[in-house]
Amino acid sequence: MSVYTVFAREAEPVAAYGLESLLAETEDLKLIGHSQNSAEALMRVAATPPDIMLIDQSSGLRDVFNFVTELRVAVPSVRIVLWVVEMAEVESFRALQIGARGIVRRSLPVTVLYECLRSVAQGNLWLENTVSTQVVGYLNRRNSTRLTPREREIVKLVCRGMKNKEIAEALLITPGTVKVHLMHIFEKTGVKDRFELALQGNRILGLEPPDPPDSK
């Protein structure tokens, strides 16, 4: 069983310790640290990247959005979840545009938080039904256009189960060039390895319709 690590930027110490206790009750989610401010959180996450960064809303949306932007630059592999009191659809749209992968309200049952963290850790977007399917569709199309034509070719061949040498021969490039392209693809899409890329490839390329947001 995979264990997903979580770091929380949480302004309320009681909430942070409560979160640590709640995640300790699961077998696959582990809180590896928390911080009350963005600067310290960014430094610690850059030093030891977690699978998921959970961000509270207490500092205000402008600060949250700035922090998400900084985090995406400093640690591209981390998957970001916003743990909010309330967020309007237009604000949710903006959060997803700049790199958040999940948005979950603090008032929801803890089982919903678990579900959100697990889904995001596995490479999915997790949204409540307050965010429209049009938003999700737009983001999937937008993400698919981030890849270059060559990168898209490589994703397709990975999905067919081809190894680096086989891809190099098919595209008349060197295996080393394939490896460099794959590194760029991993950075752009947030997938961890070629196995996950093979699983998520069609969605990344926009060849599968997005799943509708979960109804809670």
Short mmCIF file of C-alpha atoms in Angstrom, two decimals:
data_model
loop_
_atom_site.label_atom_id
_atom_site.label_comp_id
_atom_site.label_asym_id
_atom_site.label_seq_id
_atom_site.Cartn_x
_atom_site.Cartn_y
_atom_site.Cartn_z
CA MET A 1 0.00 0.00 0.00
CA SER A 2 1.29 3.44 -0.94
CA VAL A 3 1.70 5.97 1.86
CA TYR A 4 1.07 9.57 0.84
CA THR A 5 2.89 12.29 2.76
CA VAL A 6 1.20 15.59 3.64
CA PHE A 7 2.57 18.94 4.79
CA ALA A 8 0.12 21.53 6.09
CA ARG A 9 0.34 25.30 6.14
CA GLU A 10 -2.11 25.78 8.95
CA ALA A 11 -2.38 28.96 11.05
CA GLU A 12 -4.23 27.34 13.95
CA PRO A 13 -1.97 25.07 16.06
CA VAL A 14 -4.95 23.14 17.44
CA ALA A 15 -6.17 22.40 13.93
CA ALA A 16 -2.70 21.28 12.87
CA TYR A 17 -2.35 18.86 15.78
CA GLY A 18 -5.88 17.64 15.20
CA LEU A 19 -5.04 17.00 11.56
CA GLU A 20 -1.96 15.05 12.59
CA SER A 21 -4.07 12.85 14.89
CA LEU A 22 -6.70 12.27 12.21
CA LEU A 23 -4.18 11.27 9.55
CA ALA A 24 -2.44 8.99 12.06
CA GLU A 25 -5.64 6.93 12.11
CA THR A 26 -5.18 6.07 8.43
CA GLU A 27 -2.72 3.62 6.92
CA ASP A 28 -1.96 5.60 3.78
CA LEU A 29 -1.86 9.28 4.81
CA LYS A 30 0.89 10.75 6.98
CA LEU A 31 1.40 14.34 8.11
CA ILE A 32 5.16 14.95 7.99
CA GLY A 33 5.05 18.55 9.17
CA HIS A 34 3.14 21.79 9.47
CA SER A 35 3.88 25.50 9.61
CA GLN A 36 1.90 28.60 10.48
CA ASN A 37 3.40 30.83 7.78
CA SER A 38 4.15 30.61 4.08
CA ALA A 39 7.87 31.43 4.19
CA GLU A 40 8.71 28.65 6.64
CA ALA A 41 6.38 26.22 4.87
CA LEU A 42 8.02 26.91 1.50
CA MET A 43 11.50 26.39 2.93
CA ARG A 44 10.60 23.11 4.61
CA VAL A 45 8.64 21.73 1.66
CA ALA A 46 11.48 22.59 -0.74
CA ALA A 47 13.91 20.70 1.51
CA THR A 48 11.69 17.62 1.90
CA PRO A 49 8.92 17.60 -0.71
CA PRO A 50 5.72 15.88 0.40
CA ASP A 51 3.19 14.31 -1.95
CA ILE A 52 0.54 16.84 -0.92
CA MET A 53 0.60 20.40 0.38
CA LEU A 54 -2.53 21.29 2.36
CA ILE A 55 -3.08 25.05 2.59
CA ASP A 56 -5.49 26.86 4.88
CA GLN A 57 -7.30 30.07 3.90
CA SER A 58 -6.69 32.15 7.02
CA SER A 59 -4.14 34.53 5.48
CA GLY A 60 -6.57 35.64 2.77
CA LEU A 61 -6.99 34.55 -0.83
CA ARG A 62 -4.40 36.91 -2.26
CA ASP A 63 -1.71 35.45 0.00
CA VAL A 64 -2.93 31.90 -0.69
CA PHE A 65 -2.76 32.41 -4.46
CA ASN A 66 0.71 33.98 -4.20
CA PHE A 67 1.86 31.05 -2.09
CA VAL A 68 0.47 28.50 -4.54
CA THR A 69 2.29 30.25 -7.40
CA GLU A 70 5.58 30.28 -5.48
CA LEU A 71 5.15 26.68 -4.47
CA ARG A 72 4.51 25.53 -8.05
CA VAL A 73 7.78 27.17 -9.12
CA ALA A 74 9.88 25.95 -6.19
CA VAL A 75 8.48 22.40 -5.90
CA PRO A 76 6.67 21.43 -9.14
CA SER A 77 6.07 17.86 -8.00
CA VAL A 78 3.93 18.75 -4.97
CA ARG A 79 0.16 18.48 -5.34
CA ILE A 80 -1.74 21.30 -3.71
CA VAL A 81 -5.03 21.09 -1.83
CA LEU A 82 -6.79 24.16 -0.46
CA TRP A 83 -8.60 23.57 2.85
CA VAL A 84 -11.08 26.42 2.92
CA VAL A 85 -13.99 27.81 4.89
CA GLU A 86 -15.79 28.87 1.72
CA MET A 87 -14.72 29.66 -1.83
CA ALA A 88 -16.77 31.03 -4.70
CA GLU A 89 -16.66 29.31 -8.07
CA VAL A 90 -14.70 32.13 -9.70
CA GLU A 91 -12.10 31.90 -6.93
CA SER A 92 -11.99 28.12 -7.23
CA PHE A 93 -11.44 28.51 -10.97
CA ARG A 94 -8.53 30.86 -10.32
CA ALA A 95 -7.00 28.49 -7.75
CA LEU A 96 -7.11 25.60 -10.19
CA GLN A 97 -5.69 27.74 -12.99
CA ILE A 98 -2.58 28.54 -10.97
CA GLY A 99 -1.94 24.98 -9.85
CA ALA A 100 -4.20 23.76 -7.04
CA ARG A 101 -5.37 20.18 -7.55
CA GLY A 102 -8.06 20.00 -4.90
CA ILE A 103 -10.39 22.28 -2.94
CA VAL A 104 -12.20 20.98 0.13
CA ARG A 105 -14.22 22.81 2.79
CA ARG A 106 -13.24 22.55 6.44
CA SER A 107 -16.87 21.99 7.44
CA LEU A 108 -17.12 18.68 5.59
CA PRO A 109 -16.71 15.31 7.36
CA VAL A 110 -13.15 14.07 7.82
CA THR A 111 -13.88 11.15 5.48
CA VAL A 112 -14.31 13.69 2.68
CA LEU A 113 -10.93 15.22 3.48
CA TYR A 114 -9.38 11.74 3.30
CA GLU A 115 -11.05 11.16 -0.05
CA CYS A 116 -9.78 14.46 -1.41
CA LEU A 117 -6.18 13.87 -0.28
CA ARG A 118 -6.09 10.35 -1.69
CA SER A 119 -7.58 11.39 -5.01
CA VAL A 120 -5.16 14.30 -5.46
CA ALA A 121 -2.20 12.14 -4.42
CA GLN A 122 -3.15 9.74 -7.21
CA GLY A 123 -2.98 12.52 -9.77
CA ASN A 124 -6.62 13.52 -10.02
CA LEU A 125 -8.46 16.81 -9.65
CA TRP A 126 -10.81 16.74 -6.67
CA LEU A 127 -13.67 19.20 -6.54
CA GLU A 128 -17.01 19.56 -4.90
CA ASN A 129 -20.08 20.12 -7.01
CA THR A 130 -19.80 23.86 -6.35
CA VAL A 131 -17.32 23.94 -9.24
CA SER A 132 -18.88 23.33 -12.62
CA THR A 133 -17.97 20.59 -15.07
CA GLN A 134 -17.17 23.34 -17.56
CA VAL A 135 -14.35 24.49 -15.29
CA VAL A 136 -12.95 20.97 -15.07
CA GLY A 137 -13.19 20.51 -18.82
CA TYR A 138 -11.40 23.79 -19.44
CA LEU A 139 -8.58 22.85 -17.10
CA ASN A 140 -8.11 19.44 -18.70
CA ARG A 141 -7.92 21.05 -22.15
CA ARG A 142 -5.57 23.72 -20.83
CA ASN A 143 -3.24 21.18 -19.23
CA SER A 144 -3.13 19.12 -22.41
CA THR A 145 -1.85 22.12 -24.43
CA ARG A 146 1.13 22.60 -22.13
CA LEU A 147 2.90 19.67 -23.79
CA THR A 148 4.89 20.17 -26.98
CA PRO A 149 3.99 18.05 -30.05
CA ARG A 150 7.05 15.86 -29.41
CA GLU A 151 6.10 15.40 -25.75
CA ARG A 152 2.59 14.42 -26.76
CA GLU A 153 4.03 11.82 -29.15
CA ILE A 154 6.10 10.37 -26.33
CA VAL A 155 3.13 10.22 -23.97
CA LYS A 156 1.18 8.27 -26.61
CA LEU A 157 4.03 5.77 -27.02
CA VAL A 158 4.44 5.36 -23.26
CA CYS A 159 0.72 4.58 -23.10
CA ARG A 160 1.38 1.81 -25.63
CA GLY A 161 3.92 0.26 -23.27
CA MET A 162 7.03 1.19 -25.22
CA LYS A 163 10.40 1.55 -23.48
CA ASN A 164 12.80 4.47 -23.96
CA LYS A 165 14.88 2.63 -26.54
CA GLU A 166 11.80 1.66 -28.54
CA ILE A 167 10.45 5.21 -28.40
CA ALA A 168 13.84 6.54 -29.56
CA GLU A 169 13.86 4.17 -32.52
CA ALA A 170 10.27 5.06 -33.45
CA LEU A 171 10.94 8.81 -33.33
CA LEU A 172 14.52 8.67 -34.71
CA ILE A 173 16.01 10.29 -31.60
CA THR A 174 18.39 9.06 -28.91
CA PRO A 175 17.28 7.31 -25.69
CA GLY A 176 18.89 10.18 -23.79
CA THR A 177 16.65 12.67 -25.58
CA VAL A 178 13.63 10.56 -24.70
CA LYS A 179 14.70 10.64 -21.05
CA VAL A 180 14.99 14.45 -21.11
CA HIS A 181 11.53 14.75 -22.69
CA LEU A 182 10.09 12.45 -20.03
CA MET A 183 11.61 14.58 -17.26
CA HIS A 184 9.91 17.65 -18.77
CA ILE A 185 6.62 15.76 -19.08
CA PHE A 186 6.78 14.66 -15.43
CA GLU A 187 7.43 18.26 -14.33
CA LYS A 188 4.59 19.68 -16.43
CA THR A 189 1.97 17.09 -15.55
CA GLY A 190 2.92 16.27 -11.96
CA VAL A 191 3.09 12.51 -12.55
CA LYS A 192 5.80 10.68 -10.65
CA ASP A 193 6.94 8.00 -13.08
CA ARG A 194 6.24 6.36 -16.43
CA PHE A 195 3.80 3.87 -14.88
CA GLU A 196 1.60 6.71 -13.64
CA LEU A 197 2.08 8.47 -16.97
CA ALA A 198 0.79 5.37 -18.77
CA LEU A 199 -2.27 5.31 -16.50
CA GLN A 200 -3.00 9.03 -16.83
CA GLY A 201 -1.79 9.53 -20.41
CA ASN A 202 -5.13 9.69 -22.20
CA ARG A 203 -6.50 12.13 -19.65
CA ILE A 204 -3.35 14.27 -19.88
CA LEU A 205 -3.69 14.37 -23.66
CA GLY A 206 -7.35 15.31 -23.39
CA LEU A 207 -8.49 12.07 -25.02
CA GLU A 208 -10.79 11.15 -22.14
CA PRO A 209 -13.67 13.30 -20.86
CA PRO A 210 -13.14 14.57 -17.30
CA ASP A 211 -14.99 12.85 -14.54
CA PRO A 212 -17.80 14.98 -13.10
CA PRO A 213 -17.10 16.52 -9.70
CA ASP A 214 -18.05 14.31 -6.80
CA SER A 215 -21.44 14.98 -5.28
CA LYS A 216 -21.34 15.25 -1.54
#
